[in-house]
Each structure stands twice: as C-alpha cells, then as structure tokens.
Tab-separated table of C-alpha atoms (C1' of nucleotides) in Angstrom:
chain	number	residue	atom	x	y	z
A	1	MET	CA	-25.493	-22.232	-4.382
A	2	GLY	CA	-27.455	-22.297	-1.060
A	3	ALA	CA	-27.628	-19.497	1.659
A	4	HIS	CA	-24.232	-20.427	2.813
A	5	THR	CA	-22.489	-19.704	-0.603
A	6	ASP	CA	-24.249	-16.534	-0.968
A	7	THR	CA	-23.449	-14.974	2.339
A	8	ARG	CA	-19.806	-16.059	1.802
A	9	ASN	CA	-19.966	-14.253	-1.605
A	10	ARG	CA	-21.508	-11.184	-0.114
A	11	ILE	CA	-18.854	-11.072	2.526
A	12	GLN	CA	-15.972	-11.212	-0.245
A	13	GLU	CA	-17.658	-8.448	-2.224
A	14	VAL	CA	-17.937	-6.190	0.638
A	15	ALA	CA	-14.596	-6.968	1.991
A	16	ILE	CA	-12.642	-6.342	-1.130
A	17	ARG	CA	-14.378	-2.997	-1.733
A	18	LEU	CA	-13.649	-1.821	1.774
A	19	PHE	CA	-10.201	-3.092	1.672
A	20	THR	CA	-9.408	-1.276	-1.322
A	21	GLU	CA	-11.198	1.971	-0.617
A	22	GLN	CA	-10.219	2.506	3.066
A	23	GLY	CA	-7.336	-0.067	3.320
A	24	TYR	CA	-6.963	-3.404	4.817
A	25	GLU	CA	-5.868	-2.688	8.340
A	26	ALA	CA	-8.238	0.479	8.520
A	27	THR	CA	-11.257	-1.954	7.739
A	28	SER	CA	-12.366	-3.924	10.838
A	29	LEU	CA	-14.388	-7.081	10.736
A	30	ARG	CA	-17.189	-5.177	12.731
A	31	GLU	CA	-17.313	-2.736	9.730
A	32	ILE	CA	-17.812	-5.442	7.196
A	33	ALA	CA	-20.062	-7.125	9.404
A	34	GLU	CA	-22.298	-4.046	9.740
A	35	ALA	CA	-22.266	-3.364	6.222
A	36	LEU	CA	-23.847	-6.724	5.705
A	37	GLY	CA	-26.358	-6.222	8.509
A	38	VAL	CA	-24.842	-9.024	10.736
A	39	THR	CA	-22.185	-9.302	13.523
A	40	LYS	CA	-18.601	-10.055	13.697
A	41	ALA	CA	-19.187	-13.467	15.007
A	42	ALA	CA	-21.164	-14.377	12.044
A	43	LEU	CA	-18.075	-13.572	9.756
A	44	TYR	CA	-16.178	-16.108	11.763
A	45	TYR	CA	-18.509	-18.780	10.780
A	46	HIS	CA	-17.611	-18.324	7.087
A	47	PHE	CA	-13.931	-17.468	7.365
A	48	ARG	CA	-11.555	-18.678	10.151
A	49	THR	CA	-9.553	-15.351	10.230
A	50	LYS	CA	-9.357	-12.057	8.474
A	51	GLU	CA	-6.278	-13.488	6.493
A	52	ASP	CA	-8.466	-16.048	5.169
A	53	ILE	CA	-10.971	-13.713	3.520
A	54	VAL	CA	-7.847	-12.343	1.710
A	55	ALA	CA	-6.727	-15.757	0.627
A	56	SER	CA	-10.130	-16.579	-0.744
A	57	LEU	CA	-10.261	-13.031	-2.488
A	58	ILE	CA	-6.846	-13.985	-4.387
A	59	GLU	CA	-7.099	-17.618	-5.072
A	60	ASP	CA	-8.754	-17.373	-8.575
A	61	ARG	CA	-5.944	-14.759	-9.642
A	62	VAL	CA	-3.251	-17.193	-8.436
A	63	LYS	CA	-4.729	-20.128	-10.336
A	64	ALA	CA	-4.935	-17.830	-13.570
A	65	LEU	CA	-1.206	-16.860	-13.165
A	66	ASP	CA	-0.285	-20.682	-12.702
A	67	GLU	CA	-1.931	-21.366	-15.954
A	68	LEU	CA	-0.016	-18.379	-17.641
A	69	ILE	CA	3.145	-19.541	-16.253
A	70	ALA	CA	2.496	-23.047	-17.310
A	71	TRP	CA	1.679	-21.862	-20.901
A	72	ALA	CA	4.769	-19.660	-21.051
A	73	GLY	CA	7.003	-22.652	-19.894
A	74	GLY	CA	6.166	-24.544	-23.026
A	75	HIS	CA	7.289	-21.886	-25.407
A	76	PRO	CA	10.582	-20.090	-26.233
A	77	HIS	CA	11.421	-16.630	-25.199
A	78	THR	CA	10.531	-14.886	-28.543
A	79	PRO	CA	8.919	-11.550	-29.292
A	80	GLU	CA	5.804	-13.426	-30.665
A	81	ILE	CA	5.531	-15.440	-27.367
A	82	ARG	CA	5.836	-12.346	-25.246
A	83	GLY	CA	3.171	-10.660	-27.092
A	84	GLU	CA	0.853	-13.486	-26.776
A	85	LEU	CA	1.668	-13.790	-23.205
A	86	ILE	CA	0.616	-10.237	-22.582
A	87	ARG	CA	-2.537	-10.552	-24.583
A	88	ARG	CA	-3.484	-13.408	-22.370
A	89	TYR	CA	-2.830	-11.459	-19.329
A	90	SER	CA	-4.836	-8.589	-20.633
A	91	ALA	CA	-7.735	-11.069	-21.370
A	92	GLN	CA	-7.640	-12.435	-17.660
A	93	MET	CA	-8.054	-8.754	-16.519
A	94	THR	CA	-11.419	-8.545	-18.018
A	95	ARG	CA	-12.800	-11.590	-16.188
A	96	GLY	CA	-14.173	-12.159	-12.813
A	97	ARG	CA	-12.639	-10.106	-10.003
A	98	HIS	CA	-8.981	-10.151	-11.436
A	99	HIS	CA	-8.334	-6.341	-11.770
A	100	GLU	CA	-10.144	-5.640	-8.553
A	101	VAL	CA	-7.802	-7.992	-6.901
A	102	MET	CA	-4.701	-6.434	-8.439
A	103	GLN	CA	-5.908	-3.079	-7.322
A	104	PHE	CA	-6.590	-4.249	-3.855
A	105	MET	CA	-3.189	-5.621	-3.654
A	106	ASP	CA	-1.537	-2.592	-5.218
A	107	ARG	CA	-3.016	-0.347	-2.605
A	108	ASN	CA	-2.206	-2.600	0.441
A	109	LYS	CA	1.325	-3.861	-0.492
A	110	THR	CA	2.892	-3.690	3.040
A	111	ALA	CA	-0.365	-4.437	4.949
A	112	LEU	CA	-0.505	-7.895	3.120
A	113	GLN	CA	3.027	-8.784	3.625
A	114	GLY	CA	3.625	-12.168	5.338
A	115	HIS	CA	0.220	-13.441	4.287
A	116	ALA	CA	1.048	-16.896	2.755
A	117	LYS	CA	-1.219	-16.669	-0.206
A	118	VAL	CA	-0.202	-13.204	-0.987
A	119	ASP	CA	3.419	-14.010	-0.806
A	120	LEU	CA	2.791	-16.973	-2.963
A	121	MET	CA	1.316	-14.740	-5.531
A	122	ARG	CA	4.212	-12.349	-5.555
A	123	GLU	CA	6.465	-15.402	-6.321
A	124	ARG	CA	4.253	-16.138	-9.404
A	125	MET	CA	4.486	-12.612	-10.672
A	126	GLY	CA	8.170	-12.945	-10.409
A	127	GLU	CA	8.016	-16.223	-12.436
A	128	LEU	CA	5.791	-14.471	-15.044
A	129	MET	CA	8.393	-11.781	-15.379
A	130	GLN	CA	11.125	-14.172	-15.793
A	131	ALA	CA	9.219	-15.574	-18.718
A	132	LEU	CA	9.353	-11.824	-20.134
A	133	CYS	CA	12.866	-11.208	-19.661
A	134	GLU	CA	16.354	-12.661	-19.104
A	135	PRO	CA	18.463	-11.619	-16.194
A	136	ASP	CA	21.285	-10.229	-18.435
A	137	ASP	CA	18.829	-8.049	-20.517
A	138	PRO	CA	19.854	-4.231	-20.184
A	139	LEU	CA	18.174	-2.372	-17.306
A	140	PRO	CA	15.823	-0.198	-19.572
A	141	VAL	CA	14.553	-3.315	-21.042
A	142	ARG	CA	14.101	-5.011	-17.760
A	143	LEU	CA	12.260	-1.867	-16.517
A	144	ARG	CA	10.021	-1.778	-19.634
A	145	ARG	CA	8.928	-5.296	-19.361
A	146	SER	CA	8.065	-5.058	-15.852
A	147	MET	CA	5.854	-1.968	-16.578
A	148	ALA	CA	4.136	-3.703	-19.258
A	149	LEU	CA	2.467	-5.879	-16.784
A	150	PHE	CA	1.726	-2.912	-14.485
A	151	ALA	CA	0.215	-0.924	-17.653
A	152	MET	CA	-2.682	-3.545	-17.907
A	153	HIS	CA	-3.307	-3.004	-14.020
A	154	ALA	CA	-2.974	0.797	-14.296
A	155	ALA	CA	-5.482	0.885	-17.273
A	156	TRP	CA	-8.116	-0.187	-14.706
A	157	PHE	CA	-7.165	2.014	-11.714
A	158	LEU	CA	-4.644	4.689	-12.486
A	159	ILE	CA	-7.271	6.300	-14.798
A	160	ARG	CA	-10.000	7.460	-12.648
A	161	ASP	CA	-12.257	8.585	-15.431
A	162	GLU	CA	-15.809	7.334	-14.828
A	163	SER	CA	-16.808	7.647	-18.428
A	164	THR	CA	-14.163	5.288	-19.660
A	165	THR	CA	-15.709	1.748	-20.744
A	166	GLU	CA	-14.031	-1.537	-19.867
A	167	GLU	CA	-13.340	-2.053	-23.574
A	168	GLU	CA	-11.328	1.151	-23.800
A	169	ARG	CA	-9.414	0.306	-20.593
A	170	THR	CA	-8.651	-3.064	-21.830
A	171	ALA	CA	-7.342	-1.780	-25.247
A	172	ALA	CA	-5.390	1.008	-23.873
A	173	GLY	CA	-3.617	-1.181	-21.285
A	174	LEU	CA	-2.877	-3.843	-23.810
A	175	GLN	CA	-1.617	-1.347	-26.458
A	176	VAL	CA	0.753	0.414	-24.024
A	177	ALA	CA	1.822	-2.926	-22.548
A	178	LEU	CA	2.834	-4.222	-26.048
A	179	GLU	CA	4.669	-1.094	-26.786
A	180	LEU	CA	6.547	-1.414	-23.676
A	181	ALA	CA	7.578	-5.146	-24.116
A	182	GLU	CA	8.840	-4.540	-27.641
A	183	GLY	CA	9.580	-0.779	-27.757
A	184	SER	CA	12.510	0.775	-29.487
A	185	GLY	CA	15.065	-0.170	-26.945
A	186	GLY	CA	13.804	-3.646	-26.197
B	1	MET	CA	22.521	21.349	14.351
B	2	GLY	CA	22.520	20.342	18.030
B	3	ALA	CA	21.528	16.839	19.676
B	4	HIS	CA	18.003	17.829	19.076
B	5	THR	CA	18.108	17.973	15.203
B	6	ASP	CA	20.393	14.831	15.165
B	7	THR	CA	17.865	12.707	17.175
B	8	ARG	CA	15.161	14.154	15.085
B	9	ASN	CA	17.077	13.139	11.949
B	10	ARG	CA	17.757	9.534	13.222
B	11	ILE	CA	13.988	9.023	14.145
B	12	GLN	CA	13.134	10.008	10.630
B	13	GLU	CA	15.807	7.637	9.215
B	14	VAL	CA	14.740	4.629	11.113
B	15	ALA	CA	10.979	5.352	10.631
B	16	ILE	CA	11.212	5.610	6.805
B	17	ARG	CA	13.067	2.483	6.603
B	18	LEU	CA	10.652	0.259	8.839
B	19	PHE	CA	7.546	1.990	7.290
B	20	THR	CA	8.793	1.003	4.025
B	21	GLU	CA	10.128	-2.590	5.040
B	22	GLN	CA	7.344	-3.617	7.239
B	23	GLY	CA	4.529	-1.347	6.616
B	24	TYR	CA	3.273	1.949	8.296
B	25	GLU	CA	0.543	0.295	10.509
B	26	ALA	CA	2.771	-2.651	11.222
B	27	THR	CA	5.464	-0.499	12.756
B	28	SER	CA	4.604	0.790	16.257
B	29	LEU	CA	6.381	3.716	17.915
B	30	ARG	CA	7.812	1.281	20.431
B	31	GLU	CA	9.455	-0.376	17.680
B	32	ILE	CA	11.049	2.748	16.259
B	33	ALA	CA	12.037	3.655	19.560
B	34	GLU	CA	13.571	0.505	20.416
B	35	ALA	CA	15.637	0.590	17.202
B	36	LEU	CA	17.128	3.818	18.531
B	37	GLY	CA	17.563	2.662	22.121
B	38	VAL	CA	15.049	5.000	23.577
B	39	THR	CA	11.415	4.759	24.700
B	40	LYS	CA	8.175	5.576	23.198
B	41	ALA	CA	7.795	8.742	25.240
B	42	ALA	CA	11.057	10.114	24.020
B	43	LEU	CA	9.721	10.065	20.443
B	44	TYR	CA	6.771	12.253	21.569
B	45	TYR	CA	9.028	14.838	22.439
B	46	HIS	CA	10.228	15.188	18.860
B	47	PHE	CA	7.028	14.580	17.180
B	48	ARG	CA	3.512	15.197	18.471
B	49	THR	CA	2.000	12.226	16.633
B	50	LYS	CA	2.867	9.340	14.331
B	51	GLU	CA	1.210	11.120	11.481
B	52	ASP	CA	3.665	13.938	12.294
B	53	ILE	CA	6.672	11.936	11.491
B	54	VAL	CA	5.194	11.057	8.094
B	55	ALA	CA	4.407	14.670	7.379
B	56	SER	CA	7.963	15.576	8.261
B	57	LEU	CA	9.281	12.761	5.854
B	58	ILE	CA	7.482	14.032	2.771
B	59	GLU	CA	7.537	17.809	3.274
B	60	ASP	CA	10.793	18.208	1.169
B	61	ARG	CA	9.045	16.193	-1.598
B	62	VAL	CA	6.078	18.387	-1.636
B	63	LYS	CA	8.272	21.516	-1.759
B	64	ALA	CA	9.888	19.889	-4.773
B	65	LEU	CA	6.772	19.184	-6.620
B	66	ASP	CA	5.634	22.696	-5.935
B	67	GLU	CA	8.668	24.055	-7.714
B	68	LEU	CA	8.089	21.802	-10.669
B	69	ILE	CA	4.475	22.726	-10.838
B	70	ALA	CA	5.447	26.491	-10.769
B	71	TRP	CA	7.850	25.899	-13.578
B	72	ALA	CA	5.479	24.154	-15.680
B	73	GLY	CA	2.934	26.812	-15.071
B	74	GLY	CA	5.041	29.317	-16.907
B	75	HIS	CA	5.456	27.249	-19.894
B	76	PRO	CA	3.193	25.958	-22.870
B	77	HIS	CA	2.292	22.272	-23.149
B	78	THR	CA	4.763	21.152	-25.785
B	79	PRO	CA	6.817	18.036	-26.266
B	80	GLU	CA	9.976	20.153	-25.532
B	81	ILE	CA	8.511	21.325	-22.260
B	82	ARG	CA	7.185	17.828	-21.250
B	83	GLY	CA	10.680	16.382	-21.907
B	84	GLU	CA	12.261	19.016	-19.631
B	85	LEU	CA	9.665	18.530	-16.944
B	86	ILE	CA	10.397	14.778	-16.893
B	87	ARG	CA	14.257	15.594	-16.933
B	88	ARG	CA	13.790	17.899	-13.889
B	89	TYR	CA	11.632	15.242	-12.068
B	90	SER	CA	14.137	12.660	-12.704
B	91	ALA	CA	16.917	14.787	-11.302
B	92	GLN	CA	14.872	15.331	-8.134
B	93	MET	CA	14.746	11.552	-7.661
B	94	THR	CA	18.627	11.533	-7.305
B	95	ARG	CA	18.540	14.171	-4.480
B	96	GLY	CA	17.917	13.742	-0.709
B	97	ARG	CA	15.271	11.195	0.376
B	98	HIS	CA	13.112	11.716	-2.551
B	99	HIS	CA	12.875	8.267	-4.151
B	100	GLU	CA	12.726	6.678	-0.669
B	101	VAL	CA	9.777	8.756	-0.017
B	102	MET	CA	8.018	7.707	-3.236
B	103	GLN	CA	8.652	4.168	-2.499
B	104	PHE	CA	7.316	4.519	1.143
B	105	MET	CA	4.285	5.938	-0.190
B	106	ASP	CA	3.727	3.475	-3.064
B	107	ARG	CA	4.009	0.707	-0.429
B	108	ASN	CA	1.482	2.203	2.035
B	109	LYS	CA	-1.100	3.797	-0.225
B	110	THR	CA	-4.282	2.987	1.819
B	111	ALA	CA	-2.534	3.330	5.266
B	112	LEU	CA	-1.563	6.930	4.606
B	113	GLN	CA	-4.995	7.754	3.350
B	114	GLY	CA	-6.486	10.816	5.237
B	115	HIS	CA	-3.057	12.234	6.459
B	116	ALA	CA	-3.229	15.935	5.516
B	117	LYS	CA	0.182	16.153	3.883
B	118	VAL	CA	-0.047	12.971	2.201
B	119	ASP	CA	-3.512	14.062	0.544
B	120	LEU	CA	-1.854	17.435	-0.313
B	121	MET	CA	0.931	15.499	-2.064
B	122	ARG	CA	-1.554	13.429	-4.120
B	123	GLU	CA	-3.178	16.754	-5.139
B	124	ARG	CA	0.169	17.936	-6.346
B	125	MET	CA	0.968	14.698	-8.360
B	126	GLY	CA	-2.439	15.335	-10.125
B	127	GLU	CA	-1.391	18.914	-10.775
B	128	LEU	CA	1.808	17.717	-12.376
B	129	MET	CA	-0.031	15.215	-14.385
B	130	GLN	CA	-2.266	17.856	-15.771
B	131	ALA	CA	0.921	19.786	-17.051
B	132	LEU	CA	1.628	16.576	-18.775
B	133	CYS	CA	-1.502	15.937	-20.603
B	134	GLU	CA	-4.821	17.523	-21.586
B	135	PRO	CA	-8.199	15.936	-20.348
B	136	ASP	CA	-9.088	15.189	-23.798
B	137	ASP	CA	-5.971	13.285	-24.886
B	138	PRO	CA	-6.761	9.734	-26.080
B	139	LEU	CA	-6.655	7.202	-23.269
B	140	PRO	CA	-3.531	5.400	-24.326
B	141	VAL	CA	-1.712	8.902	-24.192
B	142	ARG	CA	-2.852	9.515	-20.876
B	143	LEU	CA	-1.940	6.111	-19.632
B	144	ARG	CA	1.455	6.585	-21.108
B	145	ARG	CA	2.189	9.911	-19.631
B	146	SER	CA	1.085	8.716	-16.100
B	147	MET	CA	3.271	5.846	-16.425
B	148	ALA	CA	6.213	8.202	-17.438
B	149	LEU	CA	6.326	9.512	-13.711
B	150	PHE	CA	5.826	6.000	-12.377
B	151	ALA	CA	8.834	4.824	-14.433
B	152	MET	CA	11.159	7.141	-12.729
B	153	HIS	CA	10.070	5.690	-9.350
B	154	ALA	CA	10.128	2.091	-10.595
B	155	ALA	CA	13.622	2.443	-11.670
B	156	TRP	CA	14.397	2.764	-8.051
B	157	PHE	CA	12.274	0.209	-6.553
B	158	LEU	CA	10.896	-2.209	-9.048
B	159	ILE	CA	14.198	-3.404	-10.076
B	160	ARG	CA	15.637	-4.998	-6.909
B	161	ASP	CA	18.951	-5.993	-8.266
B	162	GLU	CA	21.684	-4.988	-5.650
B	163	SER	CA	24.442	-4.289	-8.286
B	164	THR	CA	22.634	-1.716	-10.228
B	165	THR	CA	24.295	1.644	-9.593
B	166	GLU	CA	22.109	4.919	-8.866
B	167	GLU	CA	23.393	6.208	-12.265
B	168	GLU	CA	22.149	3.120	-14.166
B	169	ARG	CA	18.766	3.427	-12.319
B	170	THR	CA	18.408	7.189	-13.067
B	171	ALA	CA	19.413	6.787	-16.816
B	172	ALA	CA	16.944	3.829	-17.269
B	173	GLY	CA	14.088	5.481	-15.663
B	174	LEU	CA	14.581	8.697	-17.493
B	175	GLN	CA	14.977	6.908	-20.730
B	176	VAL	CA	11.824	4.977	-20.373
B	177	ALA	CA	9.875	7.964	-18.962
B	178	LEU	CA	10.866	9.933	-22.174
B	179	GLU	CA	9.869	7.089	-24.483
B	180	LEU	CA	6.357	6.806	-22.623
B	181	ALA	CA	5.831	10.680	-22.785
B	182	GLU	CA	6.412	10.975	-26.468
B	183	GLY	CA	6.024	7.325	-27.733
B	184	SER	CA	4.570	6.375	-31.146
B	185	GLY	CA	0.969	6.884	-29.927
B	186	GLY	CA	1.471	10.174	-28.158
C	1	DG	C1'	-26.018	-19.477	11.046
C	2	DT	C1'	-26.300	-15.743	13.651
C	3	DC	C1'	-26.464	-13.828	18.428
C	4	DT	C1'	-24.437	-11.673	23.045
C	5	DA	C1'	-20.681	-11.243	25.791
C	6	DT	C1'	-16.158	-11.174	26.640
C	7	DA	C1'	-11.017	-12.516	26.717
C	8	DC	C1'	-6.811	-10.849	25.422
C	9	DA	C1'	-3.322	-8.208	22.882
C	10	DT	C1'	-1.549	-4.053	21.169
C	11	DG	C1'	-1.244	0.422	19.834
C	12	DG	C1'	-1.206	5.575	20.136
C	13	DA	C1'	-0.993	8.985	23.546
C	14	DT	C1'	-0.420	11.534	28.121
C	15	DA	C1'	1.096	12.642	33.055
C	16	DG	C1'	4.530	13.719	35.805
C	17	DA	C1'	9.274	12.552	37.763
C	18	DC	C1'	14.232	13.209	37.072
D	1	DG	C1'	15.357	15.098	26.710
D	2	DT	C1'	14.434	11.017	28.326
D	3	DC	C1'	12.249	7.930	31.726
D	4	DT	C1'	8.176	5.062	34.049
D	5	DA	C1'	3.680	4.201	34.529
D	6	DT	C1'	-0.634	4.376	32.930
D	7	DC	C1'	-4.918	5.517	30.239
D	8	DC	C1'	-7.870	4.346	26.944
D	9	DA	C1'	-9.491	2.958	22.322
D	10	DT	C1'	-9.685	-0.561	19.137
D	11	DG	C1'	-8.950	-4.878	17.122
D	12	DT	C1'	-8.960	-10.012	16.340
D	13	DA	C1'	-10.788	-13.908	18.035
D	14	DT	C1'	-13.590	-17.245	20.951
D	15	DA	C1'	-17.301	-19.468	24.165
D	16	DG	C1'	-21.576	-20.625	24.565
D	17	DA	C1'	-26.728	-19.555	24.160
D	18	DC	C1'	-30.549	-19.777	20.730
DNA sequence: GTCTATACATGGATAGAC
DNA sequence: GTCTATCCATGTATAGAC
C-alpha cells in the first residue's frame, strides 16, 4: 500500500464520482487530474486508457457476480433458492463500491457500450437473470423478476432522500425485490 | 405537410434510433446525415443545434406528462385515483413515440443532463411521483411506487424478446405497475 | 511519478455558393 | 434546401525532460 496504490485509489474515487455525476463522456481526464491536483499525463502512468479506469472500477463487481452465478449453478430453480440468491445480491450491494458501480453504469448505459469489461458484466447480469427465471415463464413473471434485481439498485439511487440510512435502503430494496420475485402472479 | 415537414420527420426518426442504439454522444451529426443521404449542413437547416433535435423528440412526451399531472391535480390521493393514473400512463406508452423516447432517455441519462427540455421533463416525472406518494410514506412504499412507473417502461425495453407483441408488453407492464402501486406493503 | 508540450482526430457549428 | 469548405474547441493519447 505505497504511494502508488494510494494515488491509483484516489483516481478511481474521483473518477467514479465525476462519471456518475456529470457523465462518462462529459468528464475529461484533464478534469479528473485537476480535481486531484495533478496533470493528465500523470493519470496515464497509472492507467493506460480512460477505458482502463472503467475496467478497474467494475472488476470487483464482475467477480462478485461470478460467485453468485456459480452458487446458483449448484442449486435447483426453486422459490427458496431464488430468495436466497436475492438476499446474497442485496448483501453485496452493502459492500465496497458495488452500488456506486451499478449507479455509474445505470447512468452511462450507452457511453459504456463496447467496453470489454462492461459488455462482460452485462452478460453476467443476463446469466443471473436466467437463474431467476425460465425462458417460458409468462411475461409478467419475467418482468417482475428482472425488476427484482433493479429494485435493489433503485433503493440506493432512485430514492434521493439524504436522511435515509444505508440500513433502511438495504431493507427496502430487499423487501421489494423479494415481493417482486415471488409475487401474486409469479 | 410538405417536403420540409417530411425531412424533419425523417431526421427525428433516424436520430432517436441511433441515439438509443449507439448513444447520444457517440452519434455524430455527420452519421445521422449520412444515414439520410444528406450532409451535416443540411441538418442545420432543420435544427439549430444537436440539442434542438433532442428537444423536438421529447416535446410530445412532456405535453403528455403535463396532461397527466393536471388530471391528477384535480383528484385526491386515493388507491383508485392512483390506479387510474397508472392506467392512463400505460395508455400513453402505446401511442406515438412515447416508449421510444423513454428508452432513449433511460439509455442516455448523463449525456442529456443540462438540456433544458430534458431537465424540464425530469421535473415533470418528479411531480407525477408526488401525485403517487406522500413524502412521509414508508420507504418501501415510495420505492414500489417509483418502480411502478418504471415497470411500464421496462415492459417495452427490459424484455428484449422479439416475439412479444405490443399488447402483451402493455398488459404485463400495467399489471406489474398496478401490483407495485398497491402491493401488500403499500 | 509527475511535468510540459504537442500530435492527432473528431465533433459541433457557420459562411456563402448554388 | 442542400452543398462545399472551413473554423474552432475539445478530447485522448504520447514523447521526452526532470
């Protein structure tokens, strides 16, 4: 954990904040550099490209998704397993930068298209969805299950209320997600 | 409805498609022009700026939201009124370019930040939300009601299945939205 | 590790001819 | 209404000094 790792971390911190607030394309490397009190060229010592900064930001999230998919692969598609999968997903959102990463991606959907790591992560989300529902489930069920995952993101960034605690967000997201997954019609 | 109106319409059609597929910033005016077989300069005859194209795309949606908000303003906040509000919202999605506009905006959140008409529309969505829930409603209720609106968008673009008909999408979105608005916890 | 300087591409937008 | 030509700002990325 020398000065190298530290600067690298500070770059990531500022980058994800600005990418989320102002947008990925609207945020120049010059702007990130200035916020850190260094120059553009300094960033290029730590990251080969702008895309590499993004890749570094989401790699923990991809790993976490891989674990979830692997776990789901060893279990049958039952309501109980779906519930547990959702609980585990919810728990991930409380750790590290995971919910920040999801918000960053949600707000920059098109801008991140074509980034290798981002496309990989979209694939993983698709695989996770397949663990939550069969292709021949009725449309309302598929819609509800897709939205179950979204509920756990939305709890963090759809509700903008500053006074809401992290525990309340997590609980609300989890509750709505579980209802959506096993609601009256599915 | 002369050649003027026609070309203008064709520009809008190509623009919203490319903005949604590839992204707003990733789509240059040159690219739109080439897809139409004209030059960049020709576009500038019909629209003063790139931002003006966006404004023209969403203005019908803003008008539709205004109508909805006005209607809600004349009624109390009851489950029945909320249900009717959601039904009317759902009906709007089946007309004109409304669901395409919502998808375009969903996929380009940050890129459209600061566009006057887009910011206006975000305000309107906020007002509509206020018609659906009180500030002191419990968090899961607020989350569910926010997601009710999202469900009606998601029915159109979260489910990518080509064989799904427009009627099925509309019905599924409406059903899930109504469940979310008046679910077990809200 | 960070700097200055700069190459190089691309995009939005305008001027003025036809 | 559409064209050619061009301006100008900005962005990513690199070379090379310190």
